[in-house]
Amino acid sequence: MNALKVETEQKIINAAQEIFIEKGLQGARMQEIADRAGINKALLHYYFRSKEQLFDAIFQGTFQRIIPQFAQILRMKTKPEEMLQALLEFYNNFFMENPYMPQFFFHEIWQNPDRIAGIIKSQAMHPEELVATLKDKLPPLSDSAFFPQHMMANVMGMLLFPHIARPLFQRLFFNNDDQQYNLFLAERTEFLMNMLGGLMGGHSVDLSNAPDENF
Amino acid sequence: MNALKVETEQKIINAAQEIFIEKGLQGARMQEIADRAGINKALLHYYFRSKEQLFDAIFQGTFQRIIPQFAQILRMKTKPEEMLQALLEFYNNFFMENPYMPQFFFHEIWQNPDRIAGIIKSQAMHPEELVATLKDKLPPLSDSAFFPQHMMANVMGMLLFPHIARPLFQRLFFNNDDQQYNLFLAERTEFLMNMLGGLMGGHSVDLSNAPDENF
DNA sequence: GTCTATATGCAGATAGAC
DNA sequence: GTCTATCTGCATATAGAC
């Protein structure tokens, strides 16, 4: 029966998603995926010939849940503050609900960067366009040739760090208290907006006085 | 002969370091480590009884190369700008020379956070001390109870991101050009100092006008 | 489509000679 | 200490019955 087939496939996908994201391709066990899906190993191979293929399907799927959003925000023809707000809000919430995602992506970034780059470029999301948009919309706070890249690295770094470093950061600075940490994460969008809002408006931080002091 | 033994052990450690850092505990193969060290598998087990033990030795070693530095900088009783400068400079350079390190650490952060937390705390580096120092030295830019944690996350995120996301970031925004990317990384300390210097001095960014605008 | 049973291969670990 | 040869176990994958 076709409905049953679809249902089973979905159970597999859900289970595999969890396991792969927690343990990565290498760490995941087909047995564990089968168990969590409530079926047996043989059936896994019936639906997805190999572990690799299963992984590919999962990976592509999860990735496509977050990239289009990025492209869409990028094309919002509004003020940079609003783009930033939308960006921070969406991804911060997404990572709060999917805490394993960031480490999952970074793992893949190192294992197979070409695959990810390929997926991104196939999503109507073009890096040059992004750089150009930033150069155009941001006040010229620095004359570095890499100014847009720096700003991207800043935003993404500040956004991602509390999520990707969570297990350690929470232990060290929050008494390993889940609730406290969630509060911290929840208020982070606002905190970052406060910090960055000024920058994007083009006032506030003076970047022209280079610190050539003994360095 | 003892000198020979030490030499072999060092070869193993060097090889294992590279492999583990690139592939993680799961992804690494004892065969590959043996090959790169120029010996055979049996000898690996002679020196380190199991893969786990070998990994532990490597991990502890690399970790202790970068934590003490942090504690030391933290205790420099100087202006926050100078602490920040020392911090950025040291770790940015370290990660430029050891590009696989960040991902290696994050991998472990998710696999075994307690181990890392333990090592850190055993290094005369106490989280509460750090938080207190920051609260004391930083101008009160925000009244969030987590203000020090936010600032740490900011600095660490901005510092780490270009390293940990390198394979993808370089492909997307630097035509996958190693030289260009190294230039980018090299100028990053200065860029960040320019951006953050103002904040630490206590002027520039107004964080008091919360953006309660339709949000 | 789903199962049980089995094959295949590989990686970690050991035995034992030198 | 260092090697070759071998064992053991486990994980992926397949065969074949229902």
JSON list of N, CA, C and O in Angstrom, two decimals, chain A residues 184-201:
[
{"chain": "A", "resi": 184, "resn": "PHE", "atom": "N", "xyz": [18.93, 33.27, 28.13]},
{"chain": "A", "resi": 184, "resn": "PHE", "atom": "CA", "xyz": [20.06, 33.94, 27.50]},
{"chain": "A", "resi": 184, "resn": "PHE", "atom": "C", "xyz": [19.91, 33.97, 25.98]},
{"chain": "A", "resi": 184, "resn": "PHE", "atom": "O", "xyz": [20.02, 35.02, 25.34]},
{"chain": "A", "resi": 185, "resn": "LEU", "atom": "N", "xyz": [19.60, 32.81, 25.41]},
{"chain": "A", "resi": 185, "resn": "LEU", "atom": "CA", "xyz": [19.44, 32.73, 23.96]},
{"chain": "A", "resi": 185, "resn": "LEU", "atom": "C", "xyz": [18.27, 33.59, 23.49]},
{"chain": "A", "resi": 185, "resn": "LEU", "atom": "O", "xyz": [18.34, 34.26, 22.46]},
{"chain": "A", "resi": 186, "resn": "ALA", "atom": "N", "xyz": [17.20, 33.54, 24.26]},
{"chain": "A", "resi": 186, "resn": "ALA", "atom": "CA", "xyz": [15.99, 34.24, 23.85]},
{"chain": "A", "resi": 186, "resn": "ALA", "atom": "C", "xyz": [16.20, 35.75, 23.79]},
{"chain": "A", "resi": 186, "resn": "ALA", "atom": "O", "xyz": [15.66, 36.43, 22.93]},
{"chain": "A", "resi": 187, "resn": "GLU", "atom": "N", "xyz": [17.01, 36.26, 24.69]},
{"chain": "A", "resi": 187, "resn": "GLU", "atom": "CA", "xyz": [17.19, 37.71, 24.70]},
{"chain": "A", "resi": 187, "resn": "GLU", "atom": "C", "xyz": [18.32, 38.15, 23.77]},
{"chain": "A", "resi": 187, "resn": "GLU", "atom": "O", "xyz": [18.61, 39.34, 23.65]},
{"chain": "A", "resi": 188, "resn": "ARG", "atom": "N", "xyz": [18.93, 37.19, 23.13]},
{"chain": "A", "resi": 188, "resn": "ARG", "atom": "CA", "xyz": [20.13, 37.51, 22.37]},
{"chain": "A", "resi": 188, "resn": "ARG", "atom": "C", "xyz": [19.82, 38.32, 21.10]},
{"chain": "A", "resi": 188, "resn": "ARG", "atom": "O", "xyz": [20.58, 39.22, 20.73]},
{"chain": "A", "resi": 189, "resn": "THR", "atom": "N", "xyz": [18.73, 38.02, 20.44]},
{"chain": "A", "resi": 189, "resn": "THR", "atom": "CA", "xyz": [18.38, 38.79, 19.26]},
{"chain": "A", "resi": 189, "resn": "THR", "atom": "C", "xyz": [18.30, 40.27, 19.59]},
{"chain": "A", "resi": 189, "resn": "THR", "atom": "O", "xyz": [18.88, 41.11, 18.90]},
{"chain": "A", "resi": 190, "resn": "GLU", "atom": "N", "xyz": [17.60, 40.55, 20.68]},
{"chain": "A", "resi": 190, "resn": "GLU", "atom": "CA", "xyz": [17.45, 41.94, 21.06]},
{"chain": "A", "resi": 190, "resn": "GLU", "atom": "C", "xyz": [18.79, 42.57, 21.42]},
{"chain": "A", "resi": 190, "resn": "GLU", "atom": "O", "xyz": [19.10, 43.69, 21.02]},
{"chain": "A", "resi": 191, "resn": "PHE", "atom": "N", "xyz": [19.58, 41.81, 22.15]},
{"chain": "A", "resi": 191, "resn": "PHE", "atom": "CA", "xyz": [20.90, 42.32, 22.54]},
{"chain": "A", "resi": 191, "resn": "PHE", "atom": "C", "xyz": [21.73, 42.67, 21.31]},
{"chain": "A", "resi": 191, "resn": "PHE", "atom": "O", "xyz": [22.33, 43.74, 21.21]},
{"chain": "A", "resi": 192, "resn": "LEU", "atom": "N", "xyz": [21.73, 41.76, 20.36]},
{"chain": "A", "resi": 192, "resn": "LEU", "atom": "CA", "xyz": [22.54, 42.00, 19.15]},
{"chain": "A", "resi": 192, "resn": "LEU", "atom": "C", "xyz": [21.99, 43.16, 18.34]},
{"chain": "A", "resi": 192, "resn": "LEU", "atom": "O", "xyz": [22.75, 43.96, 17.78]},
{"chain": "A", "resi": 193, "resn": "MET", "atom": "N", "xyz": [20.68, 43.26, 18.29]},
{"chain": "A", "resi": 193, "resn": "MET", "atom": "CA", "xyz": [20.10, 44.38, 17.56]},
{"chain": "A", "resi": 193, "resn": "MET", "atom": "C", "xyz": [20.52, 45.70, 18.19]},
{"chain": "A", "resi": 193, "resn": "MET", "atom": "O", "xyz": [20.85, 46.66, 17.50]},
{"chain": "A", "resi": 194, "resn": "ASN", "atom": "N", "xyz": [20.52, 45.74, 19.51]},
{"chain": "A", "resi": 194, "resn": "ASN", "atom": "CA", "xyz": [20.95, 46.95, 20.19]},
{"chain": "A", "resi": 194, "resn": "ASN", "atom": "C", "xyz": [22.40, 47.29, 19.85]},
{"chain": "A", "resi": 194, "resn": "ASN", "atom": "O", "xyz": [22.74, 48.44, 19.59]},
{"chain": "A", "resi": 195, "resn": "MET", "atom": "N", "xyz": [23.22, 46.26, 19.87]},
{"chain": "A", "resi": 195, "resn": "MET", "atom": "CA", "xyz": [24.64, 46.49, 19.60]},
{"chain": "A", "resi": 195, "resn": "MET", "atom": "C", "xyz": [24.90, 46.90, 18.16]},
{"chain": "A", "resi": 195, "resn": "MET", "atom": "O", "xyz": [25.68, 47.79, 17.88]},
{"chain": "A", "resi": 196, "resn": "LEU", "atom": "N", "xyz": [24.23, 46.18, 17.26]},
{"chain": "A", "resi": 196, "resn": "LEU", "atom": "CA", "xyz": [24.53, 46.37, 15.84]},
{"chain": "A", "resi": 196, "resn": "LEU", "atom": "C", "xyz": [23.68, 47.46, 15.21]},
{"chain": "A", "resi": 196, "resn": "LEU", "atom": "O", "xyz": [24.07, 48.04, 14.19]},
{"chain": "A", "resi": 197, "resn": "GLY", "atom": "N", "xyz": [22.55, 47.72, 15.81]},
{"chain": "A", "resi": 197, "resn": "GLY", "atom": "CA", "xyz": [21.65, 48.71, 15.22]},
{"chain": "A", "resi": 197, "resn": "GLY", "atom": "C", "xyz": [22.37, 50.02, 14.95]},
{"chain": "A", "resi": 197, "resn": "GLY", "atom": "O", "xyz": [22.24, 50.59, 13.87]},
{"chain": "A", "resi": 198, "resn": "GLY", "atom": "N", "xyz": [23.13, 50.45, 15.94]},
{"chain": "A", "resi": 198, "resn": "GLY", "atom": "CA", "xyz": [23.86, 51.69, 15.76]},
{"chain": "A", "resi": 198, "resn": "GLY", "atom": "C", "xyz": [24.82, 51.64, 14.58]},
{"chain": "A", "resi": 198, "resn": "GLY", "atom": "O", "xyz": [24.82, 52.54, 13.73]},
{"chain": "A", "resi": 199, "resn": "LEU", "atom": "N", "xyz": [25.53, 50.54, 14.51]},
{"chain": "A", "resi": 199, "resn": "LEU", "atom": "CA", "xyz": [26.50, 50.39, 13.41]},
{"chain": "A", "resi": 199, "resn": "LEU", "atom": "C", "xyz": [25.83, 50.52, 12.05]},
{"chain": "A", "resi": 199, "resn": "LEU", "atom": "O", "xyz": [26.32, 51.19, 11.15]},
{"chain": "A", "resi": 200, "resn": "MET", "atom": "N", "xyz": [24.70, 49.86, 11.90]},
{"chain": "A", "resi": 200, "resn": "MET", "atom": "CA", "xyz": [24.05, 49.83, 10.61]},
{"chain": "A", "resi": 200, "resn": "MET", "atom": "C", "xyz": [23.46, 51.18, 10.23]},
{"chain": "A", "resi": 200, "resn": "MET", "atom": "O", "xyz": [23.37, 51.52, 9.07]},
{"chain": "A", "resi": 201, "resn": "GLY", "atom": "N", "xyz": [23.07, 51.90, 11.25]},
{"chain": "A", "resi": 201, "resn": "GLY", "atom": "CA", "xyz": [22.57, 53.23, 10.96]},
{"chain": "A", "resi": 201, "resn": "GLY", "atom": "C", "xyz": [23.67, 54.16, 10.46]},
{"chain": "A", "resi": 201, "resn": "GLY", "atom": "O", "xyz": [23.41, 55.19, 9.86]}
]
